[in-house]
Coordinates of C-alpha atoms and ligand atoms in Angstrom, one line a residue:
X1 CA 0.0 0.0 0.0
X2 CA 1.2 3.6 -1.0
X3 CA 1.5 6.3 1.2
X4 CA -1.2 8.1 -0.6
X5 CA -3.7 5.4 -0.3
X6 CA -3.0 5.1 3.4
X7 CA -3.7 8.7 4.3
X8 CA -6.9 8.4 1.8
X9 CA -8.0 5.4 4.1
X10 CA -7.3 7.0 7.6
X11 CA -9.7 9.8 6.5
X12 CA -12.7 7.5 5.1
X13 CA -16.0 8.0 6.3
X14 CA -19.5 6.1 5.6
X15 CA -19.9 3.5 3.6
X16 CA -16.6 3.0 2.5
X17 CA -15.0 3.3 6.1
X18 CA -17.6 0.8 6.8
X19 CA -15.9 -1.3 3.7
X20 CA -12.8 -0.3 5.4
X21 CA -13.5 -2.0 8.9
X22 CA -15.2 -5.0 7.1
X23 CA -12.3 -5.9 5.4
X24 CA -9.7 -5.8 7.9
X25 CA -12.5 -7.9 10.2
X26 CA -11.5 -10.4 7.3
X27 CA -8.1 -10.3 7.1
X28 CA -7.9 -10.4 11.3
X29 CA -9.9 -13.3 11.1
X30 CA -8.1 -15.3 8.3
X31 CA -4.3 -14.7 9.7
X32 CA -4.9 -14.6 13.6
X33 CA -8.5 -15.9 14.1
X34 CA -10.9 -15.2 16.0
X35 CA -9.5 -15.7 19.5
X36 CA -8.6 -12.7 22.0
X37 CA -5.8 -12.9 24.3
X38 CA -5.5 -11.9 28.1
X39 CA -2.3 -9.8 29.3
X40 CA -2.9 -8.9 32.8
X41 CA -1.5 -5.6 33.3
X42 CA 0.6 -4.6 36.7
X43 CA 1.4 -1.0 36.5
X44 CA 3.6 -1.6 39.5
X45 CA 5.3 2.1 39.9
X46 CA 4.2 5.2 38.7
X47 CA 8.0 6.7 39.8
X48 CA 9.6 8.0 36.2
X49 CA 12.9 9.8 35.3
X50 CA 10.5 11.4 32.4
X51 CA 8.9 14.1 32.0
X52 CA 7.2 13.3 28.5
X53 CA 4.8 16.6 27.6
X54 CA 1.6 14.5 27.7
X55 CA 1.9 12.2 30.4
X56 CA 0.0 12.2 33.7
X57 CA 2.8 10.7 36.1
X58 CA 5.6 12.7 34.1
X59 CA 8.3 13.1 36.7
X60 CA 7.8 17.3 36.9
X61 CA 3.6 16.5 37.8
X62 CA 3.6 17.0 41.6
X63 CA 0.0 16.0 42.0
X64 CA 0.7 12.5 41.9
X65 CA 1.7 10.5 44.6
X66 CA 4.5 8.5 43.6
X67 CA 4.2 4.4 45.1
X68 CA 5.9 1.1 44.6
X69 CA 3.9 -1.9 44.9
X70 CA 5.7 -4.2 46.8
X71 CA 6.8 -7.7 45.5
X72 CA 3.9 -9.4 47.5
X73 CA 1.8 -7.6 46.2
X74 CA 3.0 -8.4 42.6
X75 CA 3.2 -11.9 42.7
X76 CA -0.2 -11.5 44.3
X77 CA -1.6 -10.1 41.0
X78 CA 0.6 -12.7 39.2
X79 CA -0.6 -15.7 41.0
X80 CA -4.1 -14.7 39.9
X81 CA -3.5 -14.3 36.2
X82 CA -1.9 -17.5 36.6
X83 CA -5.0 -19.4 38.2
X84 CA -7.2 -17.7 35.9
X85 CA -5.3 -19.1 33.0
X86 CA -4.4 -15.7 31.6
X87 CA -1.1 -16.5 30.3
X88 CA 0.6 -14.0 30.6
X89 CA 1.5 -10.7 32.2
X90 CA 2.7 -7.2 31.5
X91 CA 4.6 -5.7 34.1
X92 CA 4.8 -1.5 33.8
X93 CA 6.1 1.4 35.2
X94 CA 7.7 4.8 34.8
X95 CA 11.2 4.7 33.6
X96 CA 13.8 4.1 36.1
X97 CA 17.6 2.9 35.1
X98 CA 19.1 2.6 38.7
X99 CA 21.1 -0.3 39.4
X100 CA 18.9 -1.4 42.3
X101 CA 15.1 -0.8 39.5
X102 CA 16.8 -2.9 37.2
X103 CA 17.9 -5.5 40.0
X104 CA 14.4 -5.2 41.4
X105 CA 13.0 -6.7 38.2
X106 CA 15.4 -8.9 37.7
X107 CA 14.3 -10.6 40.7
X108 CA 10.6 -10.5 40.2
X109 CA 10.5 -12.1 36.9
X110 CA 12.8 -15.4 38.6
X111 CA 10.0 -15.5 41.6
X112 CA 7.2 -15.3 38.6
X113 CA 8.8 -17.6 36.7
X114 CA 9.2 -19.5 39.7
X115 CA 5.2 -19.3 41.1
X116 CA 3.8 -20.3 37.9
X117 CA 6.2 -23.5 37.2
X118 CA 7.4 -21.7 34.3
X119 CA 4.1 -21.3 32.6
X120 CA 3.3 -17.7 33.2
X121 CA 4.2 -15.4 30.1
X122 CA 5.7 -12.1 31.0
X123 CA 6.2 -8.7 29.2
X124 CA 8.1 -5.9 30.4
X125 CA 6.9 -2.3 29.7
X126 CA 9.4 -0.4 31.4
X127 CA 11.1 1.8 28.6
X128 CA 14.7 2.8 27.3
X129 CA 17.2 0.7 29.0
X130 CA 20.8 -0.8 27.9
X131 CA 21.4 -3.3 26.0
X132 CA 23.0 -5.2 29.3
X133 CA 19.8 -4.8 31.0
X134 CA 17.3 -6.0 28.2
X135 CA 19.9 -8.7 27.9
X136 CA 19.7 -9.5 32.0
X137 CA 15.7 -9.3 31.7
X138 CA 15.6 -11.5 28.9
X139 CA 17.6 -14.1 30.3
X140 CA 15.3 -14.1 33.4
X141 CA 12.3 -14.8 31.9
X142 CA 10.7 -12.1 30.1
X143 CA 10.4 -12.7 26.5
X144 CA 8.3 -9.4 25.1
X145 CA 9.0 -6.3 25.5
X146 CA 6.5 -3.1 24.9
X147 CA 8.2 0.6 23.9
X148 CA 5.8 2.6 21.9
X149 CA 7.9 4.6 19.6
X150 CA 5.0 7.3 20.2
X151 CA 5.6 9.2 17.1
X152 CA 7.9 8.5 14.5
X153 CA 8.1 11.6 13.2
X154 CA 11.5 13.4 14.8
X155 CA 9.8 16.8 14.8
X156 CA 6.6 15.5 16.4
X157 CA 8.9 13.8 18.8
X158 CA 10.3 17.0 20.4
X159 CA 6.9 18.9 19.9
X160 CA 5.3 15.7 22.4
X161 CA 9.4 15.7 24.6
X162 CA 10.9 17.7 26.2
X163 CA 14.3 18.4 23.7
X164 CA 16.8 17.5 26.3
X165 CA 19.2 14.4 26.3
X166 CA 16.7 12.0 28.6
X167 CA 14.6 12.7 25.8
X168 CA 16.0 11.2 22.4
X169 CA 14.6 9.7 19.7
X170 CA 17.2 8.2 18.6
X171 CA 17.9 6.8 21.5
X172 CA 14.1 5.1 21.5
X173 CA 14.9 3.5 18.1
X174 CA 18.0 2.4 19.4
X175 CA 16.3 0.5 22.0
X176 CA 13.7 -1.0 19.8
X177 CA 16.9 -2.2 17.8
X178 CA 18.4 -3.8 20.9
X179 CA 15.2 -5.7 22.1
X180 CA 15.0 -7.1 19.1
X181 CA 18.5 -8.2 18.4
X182 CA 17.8 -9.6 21.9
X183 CA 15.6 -11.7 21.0
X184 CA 12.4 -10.2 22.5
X185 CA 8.7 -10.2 20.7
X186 CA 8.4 -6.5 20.4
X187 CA 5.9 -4.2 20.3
X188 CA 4.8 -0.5 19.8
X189 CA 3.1 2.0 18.9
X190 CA 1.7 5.6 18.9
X191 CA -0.7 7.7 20.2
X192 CA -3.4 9.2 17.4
X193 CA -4.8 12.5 17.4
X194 CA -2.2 14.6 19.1
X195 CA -1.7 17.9 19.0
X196 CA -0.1 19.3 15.0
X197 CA 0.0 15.3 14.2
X198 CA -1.5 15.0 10.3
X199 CA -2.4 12.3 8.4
X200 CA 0.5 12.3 6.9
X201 CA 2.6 11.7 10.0
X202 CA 0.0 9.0 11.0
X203 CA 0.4 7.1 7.2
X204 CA 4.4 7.3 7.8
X205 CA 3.8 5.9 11.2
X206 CA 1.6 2.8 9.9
X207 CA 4.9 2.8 7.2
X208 CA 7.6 2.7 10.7
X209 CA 6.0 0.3 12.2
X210 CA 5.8 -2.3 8.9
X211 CA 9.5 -1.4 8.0
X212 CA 10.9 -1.7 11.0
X213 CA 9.1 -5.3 11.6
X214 CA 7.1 -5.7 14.7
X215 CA 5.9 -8.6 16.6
X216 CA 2.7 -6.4 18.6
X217 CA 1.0 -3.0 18.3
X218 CA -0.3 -0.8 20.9
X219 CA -1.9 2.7 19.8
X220 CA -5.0 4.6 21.3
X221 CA -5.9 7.8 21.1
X222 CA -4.4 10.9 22.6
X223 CA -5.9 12.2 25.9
X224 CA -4.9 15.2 27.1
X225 CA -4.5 15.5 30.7
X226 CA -4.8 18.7 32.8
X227 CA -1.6 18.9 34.7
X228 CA 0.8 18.3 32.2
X229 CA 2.1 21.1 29.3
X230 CA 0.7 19.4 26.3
X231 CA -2.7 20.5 27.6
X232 CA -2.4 24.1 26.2
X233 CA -2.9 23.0 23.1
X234 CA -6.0 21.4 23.7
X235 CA -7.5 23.8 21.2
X236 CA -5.9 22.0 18.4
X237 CA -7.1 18.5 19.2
X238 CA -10.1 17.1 17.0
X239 CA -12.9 16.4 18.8
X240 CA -12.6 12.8 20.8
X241 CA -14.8 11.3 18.9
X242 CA -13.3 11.8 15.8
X243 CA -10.1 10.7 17.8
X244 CA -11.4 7.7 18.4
X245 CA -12.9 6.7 14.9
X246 CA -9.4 7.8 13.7
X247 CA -7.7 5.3 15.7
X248 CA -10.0 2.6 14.8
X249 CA -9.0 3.2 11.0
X250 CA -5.4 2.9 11.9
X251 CA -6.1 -0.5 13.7
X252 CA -7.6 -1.6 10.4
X253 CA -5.4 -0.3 8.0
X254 CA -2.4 -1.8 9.9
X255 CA -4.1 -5.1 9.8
X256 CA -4.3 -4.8 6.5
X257 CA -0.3 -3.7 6.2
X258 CA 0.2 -6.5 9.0
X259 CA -1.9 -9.3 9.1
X260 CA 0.1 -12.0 11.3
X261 CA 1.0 -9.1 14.4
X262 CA -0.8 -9.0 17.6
X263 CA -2.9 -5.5 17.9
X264 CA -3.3 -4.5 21.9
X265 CA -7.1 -2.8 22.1
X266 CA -5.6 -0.3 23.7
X267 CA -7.5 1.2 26.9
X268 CA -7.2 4.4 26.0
X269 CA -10.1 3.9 23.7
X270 CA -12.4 3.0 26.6
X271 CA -11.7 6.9 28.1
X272 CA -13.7 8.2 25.2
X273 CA -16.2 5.0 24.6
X274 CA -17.4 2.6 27.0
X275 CA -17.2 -0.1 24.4
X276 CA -14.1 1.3 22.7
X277 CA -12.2 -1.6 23.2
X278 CA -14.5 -4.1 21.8
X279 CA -14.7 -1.9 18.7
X280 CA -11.3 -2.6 18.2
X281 CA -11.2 -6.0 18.6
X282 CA -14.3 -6.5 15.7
X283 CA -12.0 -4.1 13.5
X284 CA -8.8 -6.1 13.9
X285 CA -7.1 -6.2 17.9
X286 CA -6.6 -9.6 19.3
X287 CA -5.2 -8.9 22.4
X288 CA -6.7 -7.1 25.4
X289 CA -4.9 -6.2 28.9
X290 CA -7.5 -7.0 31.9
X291 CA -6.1 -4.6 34.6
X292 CA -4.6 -6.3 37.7
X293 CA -3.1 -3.1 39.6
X294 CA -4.0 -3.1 43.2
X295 CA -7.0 -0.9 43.4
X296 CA -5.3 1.6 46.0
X297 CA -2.6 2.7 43.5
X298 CA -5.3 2.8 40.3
X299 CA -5.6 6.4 41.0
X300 CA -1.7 7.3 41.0
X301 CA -1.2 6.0 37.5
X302 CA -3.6 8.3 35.1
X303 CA -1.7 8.7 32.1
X304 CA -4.1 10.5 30.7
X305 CA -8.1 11.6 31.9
X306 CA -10.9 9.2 32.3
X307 CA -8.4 6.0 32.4
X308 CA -10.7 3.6 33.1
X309 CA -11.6 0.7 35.8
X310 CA -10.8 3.3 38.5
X311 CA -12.4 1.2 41.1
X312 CA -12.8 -2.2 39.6
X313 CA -10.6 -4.8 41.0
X314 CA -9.0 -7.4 39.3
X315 CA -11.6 -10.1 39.4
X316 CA -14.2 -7.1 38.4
X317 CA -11.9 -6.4 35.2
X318 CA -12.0 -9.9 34.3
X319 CA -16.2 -10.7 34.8
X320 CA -16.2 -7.2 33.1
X321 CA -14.0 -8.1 30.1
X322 CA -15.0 -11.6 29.8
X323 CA -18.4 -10.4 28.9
X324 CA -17.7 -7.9 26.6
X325 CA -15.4 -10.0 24.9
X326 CA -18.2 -12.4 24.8
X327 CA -20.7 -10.3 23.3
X328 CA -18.4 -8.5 20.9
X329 CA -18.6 -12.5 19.4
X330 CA -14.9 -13.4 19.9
X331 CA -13.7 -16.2 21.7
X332 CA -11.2 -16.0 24.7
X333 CA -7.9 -17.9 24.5
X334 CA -7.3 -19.2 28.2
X335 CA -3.9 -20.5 29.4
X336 CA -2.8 -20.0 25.3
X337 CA 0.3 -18.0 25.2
X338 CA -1.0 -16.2 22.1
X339 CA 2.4 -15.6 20.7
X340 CA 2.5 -13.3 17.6
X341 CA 2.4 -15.4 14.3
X342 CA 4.7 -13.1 13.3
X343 CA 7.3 -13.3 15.6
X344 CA 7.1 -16.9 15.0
X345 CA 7.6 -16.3 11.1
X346 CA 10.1 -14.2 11.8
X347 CA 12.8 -15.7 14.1
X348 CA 11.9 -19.1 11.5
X349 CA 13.1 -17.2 8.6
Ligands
5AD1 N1 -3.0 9.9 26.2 C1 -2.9 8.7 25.6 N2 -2.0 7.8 25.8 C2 -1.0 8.2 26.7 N3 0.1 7.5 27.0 C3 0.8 8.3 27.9 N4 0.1 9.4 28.1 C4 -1.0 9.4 27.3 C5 -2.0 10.3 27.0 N5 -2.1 11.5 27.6 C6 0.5 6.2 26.5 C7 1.9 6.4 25.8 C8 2.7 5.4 26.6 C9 1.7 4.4 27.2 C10 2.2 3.6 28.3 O1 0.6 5.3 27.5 O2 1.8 6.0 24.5 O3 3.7 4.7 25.8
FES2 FE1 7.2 8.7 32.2 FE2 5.5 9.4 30.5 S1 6.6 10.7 31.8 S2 6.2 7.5 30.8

């Protein structure tokens, strides 16, 4: 598909978005079937050396109050994914590089490796590292790892960053190189609708992410969030509805650029529509992450406004999920891995 055609697709509306969605309902469904896949989600700290312009728990935002959750309560969260034959995990946090952060996760993913008699899948989401610490993570048990690349256009970049050296983009690509010559899955992704983003950059984005090869997608829209300095452009934003049918189009057309990837329903599309997430799974996402944070910390880790699942504890996000999974008509695949098909392709060829 040509660039042109792409950024002709993203703005469809009607009948032939409705063409559009239909199709890449096909093409999900002959490459990756029809099955979802739990990753139970621990956003375990909210503590970050970042101070990303849109994000919520950047490291300058004072409002929040900054926690750890401790190991117990972790494994707590782990050992119920387990039982409830979810799989597989994500662990997240802010970015921290401090000897004793990276030693820290180290030694959770042996005791979760350990709990679940090696069964339990596990995915770190805990941004730029070295290569020597992707390299210690990975030899410890986690095999995916999630970085969204967030834009890929440079000067979008540093209009979303501050333009400082904690903040470089190439230093992101970089460590999307190194996960993968680790030998991780990998996965990312960017946000849609964000302040001076065009079609254009969205197309090249769609473009990235197909050139440079990867495993899983995550991308929701862009929610701005009061206390942080992106929000004085609010007046540039579309509306969030038109957010959010934008970012439904660029699940689909990426199905169609990708067939064999996992696409994360990403919950950012359930802060604008209560049943944004199962729209994205009838368009094309197979994966969904049920949340498993402990409830009292929920509040500390708002990215962005009307996160959801505030108050809903994990065995709430699962009765919750399971239904609307079931009702959006797919199936769920419990205690299946749900590797990517093309991560599989790809470490074959
Ligand atoms: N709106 C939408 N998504 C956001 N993220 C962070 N802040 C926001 C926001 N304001 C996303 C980023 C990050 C992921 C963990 O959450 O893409 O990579
Ligand atoms: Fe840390 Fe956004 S400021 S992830």
């Amino acid at each position: 598909m040509e660039k042109r055609e792409i950024i002709r697709l993203l703005q469809t509306k009607g009948e032939e978005r409705t063409q559009l969605l239909k199709r890449s309902r096909e093409v999900k469904d002959q490459s990756v079937g029809n099955k979802v896949y739990f990753r139970g989600l621990i956003e375990f700290s909210n503590i970050c050396s970042k101070d990303c312009l849109y994000c919520g728990i950047r490291n300058s935002n004072t409002n929040v109050v900054r926690y750890e959750a401790t190991d117990n309560e972790i494994l707590e969260a782990c050992q119920f994914a387990w039982e409830n034959s979810f799989a597989s995990v994500v662990l997240q946090s802010g970015e921290i590089s401090s000897p004793a952060f990276i030693k820290r996760v180290d030694n959770l993913l042996k005791k979760i490796k350990q709990l679940s008699n090696n069964e339990l899948g596990i995915t770190l989401s805990c941004g730029e590292q070295s290569r020597e610490t992707y390299l210690r993570w990975f030899e410890s048990g986690a095999h995916r790892f999630l970085l969204r690349i967030e834009s890929s256009n440079p000067d979008l970049y540093y209009k979303i960053h501050p333009k400082n050296s904690n903040h470089l983009f190439e230093k992101r690509l970089e460590s999307l190189q190194f996960l993968k010559e680790t030998g991780y899955q990998v996965g990312t992704g960017v946000m849609i609708g964000l302040p001076f983003q065009t079609y254009e950059d969205l197309a090249n984005d769609l473009l990235f992410l197909k050139k440079i090869d990867i495993d899983m997608c995550g991308m929701g829209p862009y929610i701005e969030h009061e206390n942080t300095p992106l929000y004085q452009h609010r007046h540039l934003l579309m509306p969030k509805q038109e957010r959010f049918d934008l970012a439904l189009n660029m699940i689909a057309v990426l199905r169609l650029l990708m067939p064999d990837i996992n696409i994360a329903a990403a919950t950012a599309l359930q802060a604008i529509d209560a049943a944004g997430r199962e729209k994205a799974l009838v368009v094309g996402a197979n994966i969904i992450m049920p949340n498993l944070t402990p409830v009292n910390y929920r509040e500390e880790y708002q990215l962005y406004e009307d996160k959801p699942c505030l108050d809903e504890d994990k065995e709430l996000c699962r009765n919750c999920l399971e239904a609307r999974i079931e009702m959006s008509g797919s199936e769920i695949g419990y205690g299946e891995w749900g590797d990517s098909l093309h991560f599989r392709r790809r470490i074959k060829r």
